[in-house]
XYZ file of C-alpha atoms in Angstrom:
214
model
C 130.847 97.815 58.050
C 127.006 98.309 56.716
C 124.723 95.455 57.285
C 123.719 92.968 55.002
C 121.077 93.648 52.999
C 118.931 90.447 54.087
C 115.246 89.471 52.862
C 113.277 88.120 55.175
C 110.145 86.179 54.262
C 106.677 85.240 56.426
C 107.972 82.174 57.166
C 111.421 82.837 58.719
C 109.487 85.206 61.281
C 108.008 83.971 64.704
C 105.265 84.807 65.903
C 104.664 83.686 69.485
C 101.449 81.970 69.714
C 100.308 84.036 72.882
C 100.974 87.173 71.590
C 97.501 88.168 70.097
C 95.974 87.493 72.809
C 98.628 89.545 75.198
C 98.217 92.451 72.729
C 93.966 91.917 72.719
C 94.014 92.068 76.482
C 96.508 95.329 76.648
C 93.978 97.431 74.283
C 91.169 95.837 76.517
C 92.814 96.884 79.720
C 94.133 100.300 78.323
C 90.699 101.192 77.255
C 88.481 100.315 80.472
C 91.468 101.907 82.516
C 92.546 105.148 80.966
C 96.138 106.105 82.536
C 97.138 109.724 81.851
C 100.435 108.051 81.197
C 100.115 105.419 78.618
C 103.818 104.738 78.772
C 104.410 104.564 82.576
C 101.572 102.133 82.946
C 102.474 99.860 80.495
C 105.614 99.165 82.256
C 103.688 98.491 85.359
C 101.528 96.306 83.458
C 103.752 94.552 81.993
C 106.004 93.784 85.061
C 102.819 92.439 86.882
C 101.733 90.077 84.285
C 105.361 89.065 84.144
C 105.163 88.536 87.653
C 101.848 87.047 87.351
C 100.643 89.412 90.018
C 96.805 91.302 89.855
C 97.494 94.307 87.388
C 96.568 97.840 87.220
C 93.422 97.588 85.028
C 90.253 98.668 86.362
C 87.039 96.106 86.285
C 85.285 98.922 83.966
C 85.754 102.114 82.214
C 84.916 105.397 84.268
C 82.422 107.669 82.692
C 82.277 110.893 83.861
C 84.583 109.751 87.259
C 84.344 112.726 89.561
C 87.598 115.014 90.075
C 85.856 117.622 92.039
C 89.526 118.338 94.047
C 91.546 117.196 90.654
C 93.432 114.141 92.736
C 92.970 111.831 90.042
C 91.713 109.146 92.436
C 88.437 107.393 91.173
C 86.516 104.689 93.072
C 88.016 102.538 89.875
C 91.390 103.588 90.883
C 91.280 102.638 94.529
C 89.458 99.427 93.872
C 92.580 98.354 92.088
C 94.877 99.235 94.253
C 93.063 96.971 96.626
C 93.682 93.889 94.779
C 96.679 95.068 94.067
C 97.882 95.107 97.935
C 95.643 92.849 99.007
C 95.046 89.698 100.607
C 98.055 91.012 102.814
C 96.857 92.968 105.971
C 100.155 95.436 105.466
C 101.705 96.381 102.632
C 105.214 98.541 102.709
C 105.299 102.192 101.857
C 107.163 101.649 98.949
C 105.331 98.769 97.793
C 102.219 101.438 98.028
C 104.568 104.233 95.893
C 104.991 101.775 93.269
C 101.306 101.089 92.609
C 100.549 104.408 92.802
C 102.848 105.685 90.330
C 101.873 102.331 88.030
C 98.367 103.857 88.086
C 99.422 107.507 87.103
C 98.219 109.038 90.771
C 99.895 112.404 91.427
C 102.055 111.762 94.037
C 101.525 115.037 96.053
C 98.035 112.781 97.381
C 99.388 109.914 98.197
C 102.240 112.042 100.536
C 99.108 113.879 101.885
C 96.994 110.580 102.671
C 100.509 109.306 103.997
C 100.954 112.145 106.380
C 97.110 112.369 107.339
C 97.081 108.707 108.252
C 100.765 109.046 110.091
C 101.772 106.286 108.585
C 105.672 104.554 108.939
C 107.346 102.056 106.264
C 104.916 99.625 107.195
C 101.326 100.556 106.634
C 98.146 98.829 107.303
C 96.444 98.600 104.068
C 92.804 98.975 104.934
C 93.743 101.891 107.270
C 94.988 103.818 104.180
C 91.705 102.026 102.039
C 89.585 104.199 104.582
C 91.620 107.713 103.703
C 91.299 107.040 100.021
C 87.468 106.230 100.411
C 87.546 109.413 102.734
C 89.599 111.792 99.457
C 86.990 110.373 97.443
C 83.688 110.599 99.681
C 84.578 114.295 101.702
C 82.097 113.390 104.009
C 82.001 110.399 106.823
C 78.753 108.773 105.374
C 79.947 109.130 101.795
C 83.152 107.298 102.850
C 81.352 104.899 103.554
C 78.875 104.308 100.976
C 82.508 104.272 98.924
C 83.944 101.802 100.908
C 80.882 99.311 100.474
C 80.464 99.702 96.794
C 84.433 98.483 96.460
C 84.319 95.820 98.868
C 80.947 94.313 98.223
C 81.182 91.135 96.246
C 77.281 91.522 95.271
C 77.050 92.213 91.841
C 76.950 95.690 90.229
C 73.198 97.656 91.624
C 73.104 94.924 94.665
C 72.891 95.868 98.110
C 76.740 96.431 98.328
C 76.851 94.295 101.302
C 80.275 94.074 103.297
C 81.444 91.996 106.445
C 80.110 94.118 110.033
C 83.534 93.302 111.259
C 85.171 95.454 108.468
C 82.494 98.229 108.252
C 83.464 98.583 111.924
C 87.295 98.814 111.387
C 86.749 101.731 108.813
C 84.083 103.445 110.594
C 86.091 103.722 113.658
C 89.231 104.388 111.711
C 87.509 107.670 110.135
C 85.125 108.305 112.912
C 88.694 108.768 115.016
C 90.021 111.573 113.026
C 87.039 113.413 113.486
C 87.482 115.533 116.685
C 83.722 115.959 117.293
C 82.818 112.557 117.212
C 83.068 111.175 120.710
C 83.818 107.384 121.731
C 79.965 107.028 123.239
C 78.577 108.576 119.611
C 80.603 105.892 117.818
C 79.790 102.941 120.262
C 76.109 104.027 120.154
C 76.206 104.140 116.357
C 77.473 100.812 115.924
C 75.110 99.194 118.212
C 72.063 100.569 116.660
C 73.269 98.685 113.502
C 73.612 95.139 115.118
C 70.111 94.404 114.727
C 70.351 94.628 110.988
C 73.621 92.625 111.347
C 72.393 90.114 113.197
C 69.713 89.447 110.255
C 72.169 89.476 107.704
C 74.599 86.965 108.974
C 77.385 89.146 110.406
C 76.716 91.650 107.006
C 75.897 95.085 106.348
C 74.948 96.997 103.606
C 74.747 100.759 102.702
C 70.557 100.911 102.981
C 71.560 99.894 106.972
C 73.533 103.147 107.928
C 72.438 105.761 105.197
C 69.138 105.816 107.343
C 70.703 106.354 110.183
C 73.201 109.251 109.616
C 73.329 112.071 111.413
C-alpha cells in the first residue's frame, strides 16, 4: 500500500534546540582531529558524548604530524588517548582496542606496543603512555621530551614541566627495555636531576635532562 502523499510545513518539524550546536562542535572536532575514517570515528564520538565521557578530538589540528614509520600515531593522537583512559591508573585491553580503533590507529601497532610492553587484559596505562611516546620519539631522550610536552599542563611554548615522580616512572619504564642501560646508569641519572627538582617543587622540565643526555 504506497504512502500517503503528506505535506509537511516548517512548523510541524522539530528542531531540537541543541542540535546546532552538537553539529558546530562535530565540524569543529572533525576538523582539528582529522580521522582517516570519518565514519568509524563518528560513531566513537558520538557514543562518548552520549556517554558524556572525554572524546576522541584532539586539542589542535596537526600540521605536518610526522609519520616517518607510517603508524599513524601523532603526539595529538596519544594525548587523547590519555584523557581518554585516564584518571584511572589501569585501563583493560579492550577498553584500550576500543579507543584505538575510535581514533582510526592501525591496529597492527597497537598489537606490537601490546606485545613489546608484555602486557595481559589488564594494563597499566602510563606503562603503555611510555611505549607510545617511545613509537613516536625512536630514541630514549626524544621519548621523553614527548612525554613532557603531553603531560605538561604549562601552556603551549612553556617549559613543559611534569611531576619528578612521573618523569621517574617513564624513565625507568623505557630505560628498562634498554639492555645497555644498567641499574647504576639509571640511579645515577636520576640523582643528578634532583637538584633541579628540588628547585622546582618536586617538577621537572625538558631544559633539566636534554642537557644532560648522553
Amino acid at each position: 500500500m504506497p504512502l500517503p502523499d503528506t505535506m509537511y510545513c516548517a512548523q510541524q518539524i522539530n528542531m531540537p534546540p541543541q542540535l546546532p550546536d552538537i553539529l558546530k562542535n562535530f565540524t569543529k572536532a572533525a576538523i582539528r582531529t582529522q580521522p582517516k575514517d570519518l565514519l568509524l570515528w563518528s560513531a566513537a564520538y558520538f557514543h562518548a558524548l552520549s556517554e558524556g565521557k572525554p572524546l576522541p578530538v584532539k586539542d589542535r589540528l596537526e600540521i605536518n604530524a610526522s609519520h616517518k614509520t607510517d603508524t599513524g600515531l601523532t603526539p595529538g593522537l596519544l594525548k587523547t588517548l590519555h584523557k581518554q583512559l585516564t584518571p584511572c591508573e589501569t585501563c583493560s585491553k579492550e577498553d584500550l582496542q576500543k579507543k584505538w580503533k575510535g581514533l582510526c590507529l592501525p591496529e597492527d601497532q597497537l598489537e606490537d606496543l601490546l606485545v613489546l610492553g608484555s602486557f595481559d587484559s589488564d594494563i597499566d596505562w602510563m606503562e603503555f603512555f611510555a611505549l607510545g611516546c617511545g613509537a613516536l620519539g625512536g630514541t630514549l631522550l626524544s621519548s621523553l621530551t614527548f612525554a613532557c610536552e603531553i603531560l605538561t599542563e604549562d601552556g603551549e611554548g612553556g617549559a613543559a614541566r611534569i611531576p619528578f615522580t612521573t618523569f621517574v616512572k617513564l624513565y625507568t619504564y623505557l630505560a628498562h627495555l634498554d639492555d645497555d642501560m644498567t641499574k647504576d646508569h639509571i640511579d645515577k641519572f636520576l640523582s643528578s636531576l634532583q637538584a633541579q627538582v628540588d628547585k622546582q617543587s618536586g617538577m621537572i622540565q625538558v631544559s633539566n635532562f636534554n642537557i644532560r643526555r648522553k
